[in-house]
Coordinates of C-alpha atoms in Angstrom, one line a residue:
M1 CA 56.6 85.3 188.5
S2 CA 58.9 86.7 186.0
K3 CA 61.7 86.4 187.8
T4 CA 60.4 82.2 187.8
K5 CA 59.8 82.0 185.0
Y6 CA 63.2 82.9 183.4
E7 CA 64.6 80.5 185.9
K8 CA 62.7 78.3 184.1
A9 CA 63.7 79.6 180.6
L10 CA 67.3 78.9 181.5
R11 CA 66.9 75.7 182.7
F12 CA 65.4 74.1 179.6
Y13 CA 68.6 76.3 177.9
N14 CA 70.9 74.3 179.5
K15 CA 69.5 71.6 178.6
G16 CA 69.3 72.3 175.5
E17 CA 65.2 72.4 174.8
F18 CA 65.9 75.7 172.7
D19 CA 62.5 76.0 171.8
K20 CA 61.0 75.2 175.1
S21 CA 63.2 77.9 176.6
L22 CA 62.0 80.5 173.3
S23 CA 58.3 80.3 173.9
I24 CA 59.3 81.6 178.2
C25 CA 61.3 84.4 176.7
D26 CA 58.0 85.0 174.7
E27 CA 56.1 85.3 177.3
I28 CA 58.1 86.6 180.0
I29 CA 58.8 89.4 176.8
C30 CA 55.1 90.1 176.1
E31 CA 54.0 90.4 179.6
N32 CA 57.1 93.3 180.2
L33 CA 59.6 93.9 177.5
K34 CA 62.3 96.2 180.4
N35 CA 62.8 92.6 181.5
S36 CA 66.4 92.4 179.4
S37 CA 67.6 89.0 181.2
A38 CA 64.7 87.4 178.7
L39 CA 66.0 89.8 176.1
N40 CA 69.3 88.9 175.4
L41 CA 68.8 85.0 176.1
K42 CA 66.3 85.0 174.1
G43 CA 68.6 86.5 171.0
I44 CA 71.7 83.6 172.9
I45 CA 69.8 81.4 171.5
W46 CA 68.8 82.8 168.6
Y47 CA 72.6 83.1 167.6
I48 CA 73.5 79.7 168.1
K49 CA 71.2 78.3 166.4
G50 CA 72.7 81.1 163.7
N51 CA 69.8 83.2 163.1
L52 CA 71.4 86.5 163.2
K53 CA 68.6 88.7 162.5
E54 CA 66.5 87.3 164.7
A55 CA 69.5 87.8 167.7
E56 CA 69.7 91.2 166.1
Y57 CA 66.2 92.0 166.7
C58 CA 66.2 91.5 170.1
W59 CA 69.6 92.7 171.5
N60 CA 68.5 95.8 169.9
I61 CA 65.3 95.9 171.2
N62 CA 66.5 95.5 174.7
V63 CA 69.4 98.5 173.7
E64 CA 66.2 101.1 172.8
Y65 CA 64.7 100.0 176.3
N66 CA 66.6 99.2 178.6
N67 CA 70.3 100.8 177.0
D68 CA 71.1 96.8 178.5
L69 CA 75.6 97.1 178.2
M70 CA 75.6 93.0 177.6
A71 CA 72.6 93.9 174.7
K72 CA 75.4 96.6 173.5
G73 CA 78.3 94.3 173.2
Y74 CA 77.2 91.4 171.6
L75 CA 75.6 93.4 168.7
K76 CA 79.5 95.2 168.8
D77 CA 81.0 92.0 167.1
L78 CA 77.4 90.5 163.9
K79 CA 79.5 92.4 161.4
I80 CA 81.7 88.8 161.2
D81 CA 79.8 87.3 162.6
R82 CA 78.0 87.7 159.2
N83 CA 80.9 87.5 157.2
R84 CA 81.1 84.0 159.4
L85 CA 77.2 83.1 158.0
K86 CA 78.1 83.6 154.5
A87 CA 81.2 81.8 155.0
Y88 CA 78.4 79.5 155.9
D89 CA 76.4 79.6 153.4
D90 CA 78.9 79.4 150.9
T91 CA 80.1 76.2 152.7
L92 CA 77.4 73.9 151.8
P93 CA 77.6 73.6 148.2
L94 CA 81.6 72.6 149.0
I95 CA 80.4 69.4 150.3
K96 CA 77.4 68.1 148.3
E97 CA 80.1 69.1 145.6
G98 CA 82.8 66.4 147.8
K99 CA 85.6 69.4 148.4
F100 CA 85.8 68.8 152.3
S101 CA 89.0 69.8 153.2
E102 CA 87.7 73.6 151.6
A103 CA 84.7 73.1 152.8
I104 CA 86.2 72.6 156.4
E105 CA 88.5 75.5 155.4
N106 CA 85.7 77.6 155.8
L107 CA 84.3 75.9 158.2
I108 CA 87.1 76.3 161.0
F109 CA 86.3 80.2 160.3
C110 CA 82.8 79.9 160.8
S111 CA 84.2 78.1 164.3
E112 CA 85.9 81.0 165.8
T113 CA 83.0 82.1 167.7
D114 CA 79.8 80.1 169.2
F115 CA 77.4 81.6 166.2
N116 CA 75.7 78.7 164.7
G117 CA 77.8 76.4 166.4
I118 CA 76.3 73.7 166.0
N119 CA 75.6 73.4 162.3
V120 CA 78.8 74.9 161.6
G121 CA 80.2 71.4 164.6
N122 CA 77.9 69.3 162.5
G123 CA 79.2 70.3 159.6
L124 CA 82.9 70.4 160.6
A125 CA 82.4 66.8 162.2
F126 CA 80.8 65.5 158.8
C127 CA 83.6 66.8 157.2
Y128 CA 86.1 65.2 158.7
M129 CA 84.3 61.8 158.8
K130 CA 84.4 61.5 155.5
K131 CA 88.0 62.5 155.3
G132 CA 88.3 59.7 158.0
E133 CA 89.3 61.6 160.8
L134 CA 88.2 60.4 163.7
I135 CA 89.2 61.5 166.0
K136 CA 88.8 65.4 165.1
A137 CA 84.7 64.2 163.7
K138 CA 84.7 63.3 167.8
E139 CA 85.9 66.3 168.8
C140 CA 83.8 68.8 167.5
I141 CA 80.9 66.6 168.3
E142 CA 82.2 67.1 171.7
K143 CA 81.9 70.7 171.2
V144 CA 78.0 70.2 169.5
L145 CA 76.7 68.9 172.5
S146 CA 78.7 70.8 175.2
L147 CA 76.6 73.7 173.3
N148 CA 73.3 71.3 172.8
P149 CA 73.9 68.0 174.9
K150 CA 70.0 66.6 172.9
D151 CA 70.8 67.7 169.5
D152 CA 69.5 64.9 167.5
V153 CA 72.6 65.3 164.2
A154 CA 75.4 65.0 166.6
L155 CA 73.8 61.9 168.6
K156 CA 73.5 60.0 165.9
T157 CA 76.7 61.5 164.4
L158 CA 78.5 60.0 168.3
K159 CA 76.7 56.6 167.3
E160 CA 77.7 56.6 163.3
I161 CA 81.9 57.6 164.7
N162 CA 81.8 54.9 166.9
H163 CA 80.2 52.0 165.1
L164 CA 83.6 53.5 162.9
G165 CA 85.9 51.7 165.1
N166 CA 86.4 54.4 167.0
S167 CA 87.2 53.6 170.6
N168 CA 87.8 56.3 173.0
K169 CA 84.0 57.0 173.6
I170 CA 82.6 60.4 175.2
N171 CA 82.2 61.0 178.6
Y172 CA 79.0 61.4 178.3
K173 CA 79.1 62.1 182.3
K174 CA 82.1 65.0 181.4
I175 CA 79.8 66.6 178.0
M176 CA 76.4 67.2 180.4
K177 CA 78.5 68.7 183.5
F178 CA 80.6 71.1 180.7
S179 CA 77.5 71.7 179.0
S180 CA 75.8 73.6 182.5
I181 CA 78.8 75.2 183.2
G182 CA 79.4 76.8 180.0
L183 CA 75.8 77.0 177.9
G184 CA 75.2 78.8 181.0
I185 CA 77.8 82.1 179.5
I186 CA 76.4 84.8 177.7
I187 CA 78.4 84.8 174.5
S188 CA 79.7 88.8 174.5
A189 CA 80.7 90.4 171.3
G190 CA 83.7 92.0 170.4
I191 CA 86.2 94.8 173.3
I192 CA 83.4 96.4 175.6
Y193 CA 86.4 98.0 178.1
F194 CA 90.5 96.9 177.7
S195 CA 92.0 95.2 181.1
V196 CA 92.4 92.7 183.1
N197 CA 93.9 91.4 186.8
I198 CA 93.8 88.2 189.3
Y199 CA 91.0 88.5 191.2
K200 CA 91.7 89.5 195.5
N201 CA 89.8 86.8 197.8
K202 CA 88.0 89.6 199.5
I203 CA 86.7 86.4 202.3
H204 CA 87.9 86.9 205.8
N205 CA 87.4 84.0 207.6
I206 CA 86.2 85.4 211.0
K207 CA 86.8 82.5 213.6
A208 CA 86.0 83.0 216.8
K209 CA 88.3 81.9 219.3
E210 CA 87.1 79.7 221.5
Q211 CA 87.3 82.3 225.1
I212 CA 88.2 79.8 227.8
A213 CA 89.6 81.3 231.6
E214 CA 92.9 82.1 231.3
E215 CA 95.8 80.0 233.6
E216 CA 94.0 76.6 233.3
K217 CA 97.1 75.0 234.1
L218 CA 97.0 77.1 237.4
V219 CA 93.6 75.4 238.5
T220 CA 95.2 71.8 238.9
E221 CA 95.0 72.1 242.8
E222 CA 91.8 75.1 243.0
N223 CA 88.8 73.2 244.8
N224 CA 85.4 71.8 243.3
N225 CA 83.5 75.5 243.5
E226 CA 86.6 76.7 241.2
N227 CA 86.8 74.4 238.8
K228 CA 82.6 75.0 238.5
E229 CA 83.5 78.5 237.7
D230 CA 85.9 77.6 235.0
I231 CA 83.4 74.9 233.4
S232 CA 80.6 77.3 233.3
T233 CA 83.2 80.4 231.3
K234 CA 84.0 77.3 228.8
E235 CA 80.4 76.9 228.5
E236 CA 79.7 80.4 228.3
S237 CA 82.5 81.1 225.9
K238 CA 81.6 78.9 223.5
K239 CA 77.8 80.2 223.2
E240 CA 78.7 82.9 222.6
D241 CA 81.0 82.3 219.8
T242 CA 78.1 80.2 218.4
K243 CA 75.1 82.1 218.8
T244 CA 75.8 85.1 217.8
L245 CA 74.3 85.7 214.2
N246 CA 71.4 88.6 214.2
I247 CA 68.8 85.7 212.8
N248 CA 66.3 88.5 212.6
K249 CA 67.7 90.8 211.4
L250 CA 69.2 88.3 208.7
L251 CA 66.0 87.5 207.8
E252 CA 65.0 91.5 207.2
Y253 CA 67.8 91.2 205.1
I254 CA 68.0 88.7 203.7
N255 CA 63.2 89.7 202.5
N256 CA 64.6 93.1 201.6
K257 CA 68.2 91.7 199.2
N258 CA 70.1 93.9 200.5
Y259 CA 72.2 91.5 199.8
D260 CA 76.0 93.9 200.4
E261 CA 74.6 93.1 203.8
I262 CA 74.2 89.5 203.4
N263 CA 77.6 88.9 201.9
N264 CA 78.5 91.1 205.2
I265 CA 77.6 88.3 207.8
L266 CA 77.8 85.5 205.2
L267 CA 81.7 86.0 205.5
E268 CA 81.7 86.5 209.1
F269 CA 79.8 83.1 209.6
K270 CA 82.3 81.5 207.0
D271 CA 83.9 78.2 209.1
K272 CA 82.3 79.6 211.2
E273 CA 80.5 76.9 214.4
T274 CA 76.8 77.6 213.9
S275 CA 73.4 76.3 215.9
V276 CA 71.1 74.5 213.9
D277 CA 68.7 77.5 213.6
D278 CA 71.4 80.3 212.1
K279 CA 72.6 77.4 209.4
I280 CA 69.5 77.1 208.5
V281 CA 68.7 80.7 208.2
L282 CA 72.5 81.2 206.7
D283 CA 72.1 78.8 204.2
Q284 CA 69.0 80.1 202.6
A285 CA 71.0 83.5 203.1
K286 CA 73.8 81.7 200.8
K287 CA 70.8 80.3 197.8
L288 CA 69.7 84.4 197.8
M289 CA 73.2 85.4 196.7
D290 CA 73.2 82.6 194.4
D291 CA 70.2 83.0 192.6
T292 CA 69.4 86.8 192.6
G293 CA 72.5 88.3 194.1
V294 CA 74.9 87.6 191.7
E295 CA 73.5 88.8 188.9
A296 CA 72.5 92.1 191.3
I297 CA 75.9 92.5 192.4
Y298 CA 77.2 92.8 189.2
K299 CA 75.0 95.0 187.3
K300 CA 76.5 96.8 190.0
G301 CA 79.9 95.9 188.8
V302 CA 78.8 97.3 185.4
D303 CA 77.7 100.6 186.5
N304 CA 80.5 101.6 188.3
L305 CA 82.9 100.2 185.8
K306 CA 81.0 102.6 183.7
E307 CA 81.5 105.1 185.5
K308 CA 85.5 104.3 185.9
N309 CA 84.9 104.0 189.3
Y310 CA 87.2 101.0 189.0
K311 CA 88.3 99.8 192.8
N312 CA 84.2 100.5 193.6
A313 CA 83.1 98.0 190.7
I314 CA 86.9 95.3 191.5
D315 CA 84.6 95.0 194.9
N316 CA 81.5 94.6 192.8
F317 CA 82.1 92.0 190.4
S318 CA 84.9 90.5 193.6
T319 CA 81.9 89.3 195.7
A320 CA 79.7 88.8 192.6
L321 CA 82.9 86.2 192.3
L322 CA 82.2 84.4 195.5
Y323 CA 78.4 83.8 194.4
S324 CA 78.7 82.7 190.8
D325 CA 79.5 78.8 190.3
N326 CA 76.8 78.3 188.7
S327 CA 75.8 81.4 187.5
Y328 CA 76.3 82.0 183.8
L329 CA 77.8 85.4 184.6
K330 CA 81.4 83.6 186.2
G331 CA 82.8 83.6 182.7
H332 CA 82.3 87.5 182.3
I333 CA 83.0 88.5 186.2
I334 CA 86.6 87.0 185.8
Y335 CA 86.5 89.3 182.8
M336 CA 85.6 92.1 183.9
L337 CA 87.7 91.3 186.9
G338 CA 90.9 91.8 184.7
N339 CA 89.1 94.9 183.1
C340 CA 89.7 96.7 186.5
Y341 CA 92.3 95.2 187.4
E342 CA 94.3 96.6 183.8
N343 CA 92.7 99.7 184.1
S344 CA 93.5 100.4 187.4
D345 CA 97.2 99.6 186.2
N346 CA 97.7 96.4 188.0
F347 CA 98.8 95.2 185.7
K348 CA 100.2 92.0 187.8
E349 CA 96.5 91.3 189.0
A350 CA 95.4 92.0 185.3
L351 CA 97.9 88.9 183.8
K352 CA 96.9 86.7 186.3
Y353 CA 92.5 87.1 185.9
Y354 CA 93.7 87.4 182.1
E355 CA 95.6 83.7 182.2
R356 CA 92.6 82.4 184.6
Y357 CA 90.3 83.5 181.7
I358 CA 91.9 81.6 179.5
K359 CA 92.2 78.4 181.1
E360 CA 88.3 78.3 182.0
Y361 CA 86.5 79.6 179.0
P362 CA 88.8 78.4 176.9
G363 CA 86.9 79.2 172.6
K364 CA 84.4 81.4 174.4
E365 CA 83.6 85.0 174.2
Y366 CA 86.7 87.2 175.2
Y367 CA 88.7 84.3 174.0
S368 CA 90.3 85.8 171.1
E369 CA 90.6 89.7 173.2
V370 CA 91.8 88.0 175.7
L371 CA 95.2 86.2 174.3
Y372 CA 96.1 89.6 172.8
K373 CA 95.7 91.5 175.8
L374 CA 98.3 89.0 176.8
A375 CA 100.4 89.5 174.3
V376 CA 100.7 92.8 174.7
L377 CA 100.9 92.7 178.2
Y378 CA 103.4 90.3 178.7
E379 CA 105.7 92.3 175.6
N380 CA 107.9 93.3 177.9
V381 CA 108.0 91.3 180.6
D382 CA 108.3 87.7 178.9
I383 CA 108.5 87.8 175.4
N384 CA 108.5 84.4 175.8
K385 CA 105.3 83.7 176.8
S386 CA 103.8 87.7 174.7
K387 CA 105.1 85.1 171.3
D388 CA 103.4 82.1 172.8
Y389 CA 100.2 84.1 172.7
G390 CA 101.1 85.6 170.1
E391 CA 101.7 82.4 167.9
K392 CA 97.4 81.0 169.0
I393 CA 95.8 83.8 167.8
K394 CA 98.1 83.8 164.2
D395 CA 97.1 80.0 164.7
K396 CA 93.7 80.4 165.8
Y397 CA 92.0 84.1 164.9
R398 CA 94.5 85.4 161.8
N399 CA 91.4 86.8 159.9
S400 CA 91.3 88.6 163.2
M401 CA 91.5 92.1 163.7
Y402 CA 93.7 90.4 166.9
Y403 CA 96.9 89.3 164.6
N404 CA 97.8 92.6 163.0
D405 CA 101.1 94.8 162.1
V406 CA 101.2 94.4 166.9
I407 CA 101.8 91.5 167.1
R408 CA 103.5 90.4 164.0
S409 CA 105.6 92.5 165.5
I410 CA 105.9 90.1 169.1
L411 CA 106.5 87.2 166.8
K412 CA 109.9 88.1 164.9
K413 CA 111.5 89.4 168.2

């Protein structure tokens, strides 16, 4: 029952209906304090809404009762977020006094994470509008709507921007699509581990080749009986090719949630011709992997990573990635894969995964850390790339721990 409720809470969260999601999370937590997913989700919602105290409370409970790794990660960066909260509070009087340039400077610092992201984004948009910078105001509103597509303040501001003559209308479909992907991502904090790499595609498309009778060219002058034998052989081969799935065994794996075996079968039959009955069960297996398998396998990866068993962790995260397209965990999985490869000294793969993360999750939870890793790892490989990433840190995270002597040294080269 709690699983169904959590999925419902997650749907409300992705739609931006935070209060409804919080209410369901409370129900789940009252039933079972061991539900780490509900505790993390509740903390994230409070985090985005700007209530640091409530977010911290949820994550502390999750650490205390469940020793949850994600919750530990969220708690690491709260000191910096407290500075952002203070900066936001200091900004409100500036806005009232019409000191919009000073207010913008503070709010840009506040916007480096998603903490209090809705209030910060709306504040930035208001200030930019007052300065006549409508394009920048619109960019801020886009970010707010990616966090909550139903935010009243942002929608009203958007109408005003368009009314003031901004011809570049925001693509609502694009916003909704982005929010469904980006919102599911858990906002993590600080450095959990220090490593990254490209994901080895472990899908081995096992395509069974039709076993047709050998030397078909030689049957041209065979009698009718021989032709019938050849046809029979072909039909038997195709029959074997399309009916090798053990449905009962797969259903057993599904009922027992044996995700490893389910994954093996799905990989074996990927792109393979199957019967209608087989396809129905395979689709059921795929749905289970998408719904619950990805999180279970991800957790196994985290456990292996904690034990520094990087090879097994890579296998786990690689499998989880296959089913993560609609999961809030996808960004975490990409980061963790890179982390494992880096700790395995496979820096080529680490760089590829870090760059994938930068491309797919700009400005998200691990972004500043990954920029730093890329700058450092590229220093002795491609100094120009290293400097490019260093410049991004300087521009976006000048006041963070990542803009340090190491980065300044790289930029001087």
